[in-house]
Amino acid sequence: MPLILISGYPSSGKTYRSNQLVESFKSKIQASSDARISRLTVCHINHQSLGLDRHVYREARTEKDARATEYSAVKRALGKDTIVVADGLNYIKGFRYQLYCEAKALQTPSCVVHVGTPVDTCREINTRLLENDSKEGGYAVDIFDNLIYRYEEPNGMTRWDSPLFTVPYDDEGPPCQDIWDAMIGSEGKAKTVKPNLATMMKPATESDHLYELDKTSQEILNVIMKWQKDHPGEGGGELPEAEGTIELPANPVSLPQLQRVRRQFISLNRLHSVPKTRIRSSFIEYLNDNLI
Ligand SMILES: Nc1ncnc2c1ncn2[C@@H]1O[C@H](COP(=O)(O)OP(=O)(O)OP(=O)(O)O)[C@@H](O)[C@H]1O
């Protein structure tokens, strides 16, 4: 069932907003006479429920383990009659992308709720929590600064961060009704999502998987660079390829920019392997999402 991915700076109020959302959804479920709705439950997954400590962010290894724990908890809960609220920093774009793929593979919708508390307010809250030695939270200052620095803000233009709901600090609550409509449907009809190429991925068995990822994505980059060279000054363009159309943005794309997206794609698909026959189309899809 649907995935609601919460994202925000450290101490921005992610749990505060998640609790509001969970309460609102529970009331809706309780009040519904539709059997498809009343059998739903809401699963709120966060550091507390997973027994994780904020110190995991001090080291790359412990942070990676914590992310893997969150990932498996979300994946497990998604398969049931459950609305999953993944309340975490979820600050890495690639991590949000992977969770989006998990939801999509189950043909269930997902959205991102960005807790848009400004940095200075987060810092004030964090300082207050630290001073009060609160059990509620508070990050060591260096960890807090580092997480702010690394935060990759959700972008509603990309498939995996959309629909995107932003909650300003002064708002009374998140737009619960809009989120409910997007995830469950205004008529209470369970929403389903069509799988796409990026989500129909199966673990690769080919031993040359990495080689293929590298080679195919480089070929696509060469096509783009050649097109840009042959069409100087032409803003944007659509390059029909055998397995998808590359949509180039109005401004020319530099090679380092393309290489960055390519590296991201390769590292994402090392974990979430795309079959050899779909590498080309998946990479085109990924480029189109990232070159806007
Ligand atoms: N919009 C808000 N209005 C009032 N209080 C808020 C708001 N946002 C956060 N708070 C308060 O700030 C404190 C920290 O909030 P919360 O624990 O939800 O942050 P968090 O982002 O989940 O933290 P963490 O990054 O540690 O998971 C809590 O005491 C919460 O009640």
XYZ file of C-alpha atoms and ligand atoms in Angstrom:
323
model
C 0.000 0.000 0.000
C 1.072 3.625 -0.439
C 4.371 5.011 0.666
C 4.583 8.467 2.194
C 8.198 9.448 2.381
C 8.954 12.227 4.850
C 12.082 14.253 4.234
C 13.608 17.239 5.962
C 16.590 18.692 7.763
C 17.586 17.276 11.130
C 15.259 18.483 13.939
C 12.934 20.072 11.378
C 9.780 18.501 12.851
C 9.532 15.370 10.724
C 8.125 13.257 13.534
C 5.864 16.118 14.627
C 4.405 16.321 11.088
C 4.297 12.534 10.682
C 2.282 12.219 13.899
C -0.225 14.768 12.603
C -0.505 12.868 9.334
C -0.836 9.483 11.022
C -3.581 10.785 13.335
C -5.486 12.319 10.435
C -5.252 9.116 8.373
C -6.278 6.925 11.306
C -9.410 9.061 11.808
C -10.284 8.769 8.140
C -9.872 5.002 8.222
C -11.927 4.712 11.383
C -14.703 6.894 9.982
C -14.930 4.999 6.688
C -17.668 2.515 5.966
C -15.879 1.281 2.844
C -14.357 -2.119 3.598
C -11.336 -1.421 1.411
C -10.521 1.605 3.541
C -11.484 0.337 6.981
C -9.128 -2.621 6.739
C -6.149 -0.309 6.221
C -3.643 0.403 8.950
C -0.992 3.083 9.192
C 2.590 2.115 9.853
C 4.861 4.883 11.146
C 8.507 3.948 10.692
C 11.225 6.112 12.208
C 14.454 5.939 14.188
C 12.553 5.430 17.406
C 10.438 2.566 16.111
C 13.558 0.948 14.656
C 15.566 1.479 17.837
C 18.197 3.581 16.046
C 20.312 6.301 17.569
C 21.123 9.705 16.049
C 24.822 8.932 16.503
C 24.637 6.560 13.534
C 25.265 9.640 11.374
C 28.747 10.054 12.814
C 30.227 7.325 10.635
C 29.513 6.291 7.067
C 29.333 2.624 7.990
C 26.791 2.981 10.806
C 24.752 5.392 8.720
C 24.681 2.910 5.856
C 23.514 0.149 8.200
C 20.772 2.420 9.561
C 19.622 3.200 6.046
C 19.522 -0.494 5.202
C 17.415 -1.112 8.335
C 14.975 1.624 7.345
C 14.890 0.325 3.795
C 13.995 -3.228 4.811
C 11.382 -2.056 7.325
C 9.677 0.042 4.640
C 9.888 -2.743 2.089
C 8.356 -5.251 4.517
C 5.491 -2.938 5.463
C 4.714 -1.936 1.882
C 3.471 -5.353 0.919
C 0.576 -5.291 3.393
C -2.710 -3.405 3.756
C -0.714 -0.610 5.253
C -0.135 3.041 4.548
C 3.564 3.436 5.244
C 4.861 6.698 6.671
C 8.643 6.576 6.351
C 9.671 9.277 8.793
C 13.373 9.824 8.398
C 15.852 12.348 7.053
C 15.626 10.638 3.643
C 18.071 13.252 2.482
C 19.810 11.231 -0.244
C 18.192 11.517 -3.633
C 19.295 8.012 -4.612
C 17.731 6.547 -1.476
C 14.398 8.212 -2.231
C 14.663 6.894 -5.775
C 15.167 3.329 -4.558
C 12.163 3.506 -2.243
C 10.090 4.983 -5.044
C 11.095 1.990 -7.182
C 10.049 -0.417 -4.417
C 6.598 1.170 -4.227
C 6.256 1.277 -7.962
C 7.272 -2.350 -8.326
C 4.306 -3.172 -6.061
C 2.136 -0.893 -8.207
C 1.344 1.302 -5.251
C 1.611 5.106 -5.215
C 4.193 7.088 -3.324
C 4.739 10.731 -2.487
C 7.228 12.902 -0.664
C 6.321 15.241 2.186
C 9.048 17.828 2.598
C 9.117 19.343 6.056
C 10.251 22.774 4.935
C 11.486 24.222 8.229
C 14.245 26.791 7.581
C 17.788 25.894 8.647
C 17.950 28.564 11.363
C 14.752 27.313 12.983
C 16.042 23.722 12.855
C 19.248 24.893 14.509
C 17.278 26.658 17.264
C 15.144 23.566 17.860
C 18.227 21.363 17.864
C 20.025 23.612 20.360
C 16.957 23.618 22.603
C 16.729 19.830 22.491
C 20.433 19.480 23.293
C 20.269 21.989 26.158
C 17.276 20.243 27.669
C 19.092 16.954 27.271
C 15.833 15.860 25.716
C 15.100 12.221 24.956
C 13.175 13.566 21.970
C 16.292 14.280 20.015
C 18.995 16.750 19.213
C 22.100 16.044 17.157
C 25.676 16.857 18.136
C 26.469 20.170 16.434
C 29.010 18.723 13.991
C 26.615 15.956 12.906
C 23.805 18.500 12.527
C 25.965 20.782 10.328
C 27.150 17.876 8.251
C 23.618 16.610 7.602
C 22.463 20.079 6.560
C 25.415 20.301 4.184
C 24.657 16.934 2.597
C 20.904 17.374 2.356
C 19.589 16.876 -1.185
C 16.343 18.797 -1.300
C 13.386 16.997 -2.923
C 12.545 18.180 -6.404
C 8.913 17.743 -7.445
C 9.965 17.736 -11.115
C 11.546 14.327 -10.743
C 9.381 11.252 -10.848
C 10.580 9.858 -7.524
C 9.953 13.068 -5.560
C 6.482 13.610 -6.939
C 3.866 14.380 -5.977
C 5.719 16.622 -3.557
C 3.972 18.257 -0.608
C 5.900 20.926 1.252
C 4.924 21.816 4.818
C 6.081 25.289 5.931
C 6.998 25.573 9.616
C 4.129 27.959 10.441
C 1.408 25.823 8.869
C -0.887 24.176 11.342
C -0.524 20.768 9.770
C 0.428 18.967 6.575
C -2.121 19.009 3.714
C -3.565 15.689 4.933
C -6.604 15.675 2.645
C -4.508 16.338 -0.483
C -2.066 13.621 0.516
C -4.935 11.205 1.189
C -6.475 11.981 -2.209
C -3.149 11.438 -3.965
C -2.401 8.190 -2.157
C -5.799 6.589 -1.595
C -7.991 8.457 -4.081
C -10.725 10.990 -3.439
C -13.419 8.370 -4.035
C -11.735 5.955 -1.692
C -10.710 3.852 -4.683
C -7.410 2.163 -4.067
C -4.900 3.681 -6.449
C -2.589 1.534 -8.479
C 0.433 2.487 -10.436
C 1.633 0.963 -13.655
C 5.101 -0.504 -13.403
C 7.628 1.057 -15.750
C 10.945 -0.013 -17.113
C 12.898 1.353 -14.178
C 10.860 -0.685 -11.717
C 10.576 -3.942 -13.579
C 14.223 -4.566 -12.864
C 15.366 -8.005 -11.897
C 18.723 -8.902 -10.416
C 21.200 -9.327 -13.214
C 22.793 -12.643 -13.705
C 25.277 -11.439 -16.299
C 28.796 -11.315 -15.002
C 29.493 -8.384 -17.274
C 26.685 -6.317 -15.775
C 28.882 -3.430 -14.682
C 30.701 -3.435 -17.979
C 27.373 -3.191 -19.816
C 26.137 -0.373 -17.575
C 29.337 1.513 -18.195
C 29.466 0.917 -21.947
C 25.818 1.600 -22.728
C 25.584 4.760 -20.659
C 28.798 6.055 -22.244
C 27.360 5.395 -25.724
C 24.316 7.513 -24.877
C 26.559 10.300 -23.600
C 28.485 10.174 -26.875
C 25.226 10.522 -28.828
C 24.314 13.612 -26.799
C 27.744 15.219 -27.083
C 27.784 14.621 -30.847
C 24.286 16.084 -31.251
C 25.263 19.184 -29.271
C 28.407 19.564 -31.386
C 26.435 19.226 -34.633
C 23.720 21.648 -33.497
C 25.614 24.551 -31.905
C 23.397 27.216 -30.358
C 20.249 25.133 -30.715
C 18.370 25.195 -27.444
C 17.118 21.795 -26.358
C 16.024 19.002 -28.597
C 14.560 15.567 -28.806
C 16.878 12.801 -29.912
C 14.966 9.720 -30.944
C 16.969 6.637 -30.033
C 15.972 3.070 -30.761
C 14.824 2.582 -27.182
C 13.503 5.941 -26.073
C 13.741 9.627 -26.815
C 16.411 11.706 -25.106
C 14.905 15.048 -24.109
C 17.622 17.667 -23.902
C 17.019 20.826 -21.860
C 17.194 24.317 -23.416
C 20.740 25.000 -22.199
C 23.574 22.816 -23.488
C 24.554 20.105 -21.041
C 28.233 19.890 -20.159
C 30.173 16.638 -20.183
C 30.893 16.789 -16.406
C 27.158 17.236 -15.789
C 26.371 14.219 -17.962
C 29.099 12.166 -16.334
C 27.702 13.003 -12.898
C 24.241 11.697 -13.849
C 25.831 8.663 -15.455
C 27.837 7.857 -12.326
C 24.668 8.171 -10.210
C 22.826 5.826 -12.559
C 25.609 3.261 -12.439
C 25.869 3.347 -8.674
C 22.089 3.076 -8.237
C 21.831 0.124 -10.568
C 24.687 -1.724 -8.971
C 22.228 -2.352 -6.142
C 18.988 -2.345 -8.049
C 20.148 -4.148 -11.119
C 18.519 -3.524 -14.426
C 18.467 -6.378 -16.945
C 20.947 -6.030 -19.761
C 18.246 -5.531 -22.362
C 16.798 -2.583 -20.478
C 19.936 -0.655 -19.578
C 19.647 1.692 -22.551
C 15.986 2.611 -22.066
C 16.368 2.931 -18.289
C 19.338 5.231 -18.656
C 17.460 7.417 -21.153
C 14.561 7.594 -18.697
C 16.929 8.475 -15.863
C 18.663 11.162 -17.934
C 15.341 12.733 -18.896
C 14.410 12.981 -15.231
C 17.731 14.482 -14.246
C 18.499 16.914 -17.029
C 15.593 19.282 -16.362
N 6.017 23.260 13.170
C 6.248 23.053 14.465
N 5.500 23.658 15.395
C 5.726 23.435 16.710
N 6.687 22.616 17.208
C 7.456 21.984 16.346
C 7.276 22.165 14.925
N 8.179 21.413 14.294
C 8.891 20.789 15.256
N 8.460 21.123 16.482
C 9.028 20.651 17.762
O 10.422 20.505 17.584
C 10.910 19.351 18.258
C 11.629 18.433 17.274
O 10.673 17.907 16.358
P 10.765 16.458 15.768
O 11.250 15.487 16.781
O 9.490 16.196 15.104
O 11.936 16.687 14.698
P 12.535 15.607 13.678
O 12.780 16.309 12.397
O 11.681 14.407 13.656
O 13.909 15.279 14.381
P 14.963 14.165 13.961
O 15.771 14.749 12.831
O 15.765 13.984 15.211
O 14.228 12.929 13.561
C 9.704 18.706 18.914
O 9.654 19.136 20.243
C 8.531 19.247 18.117
O 7.368 19.270 18.884
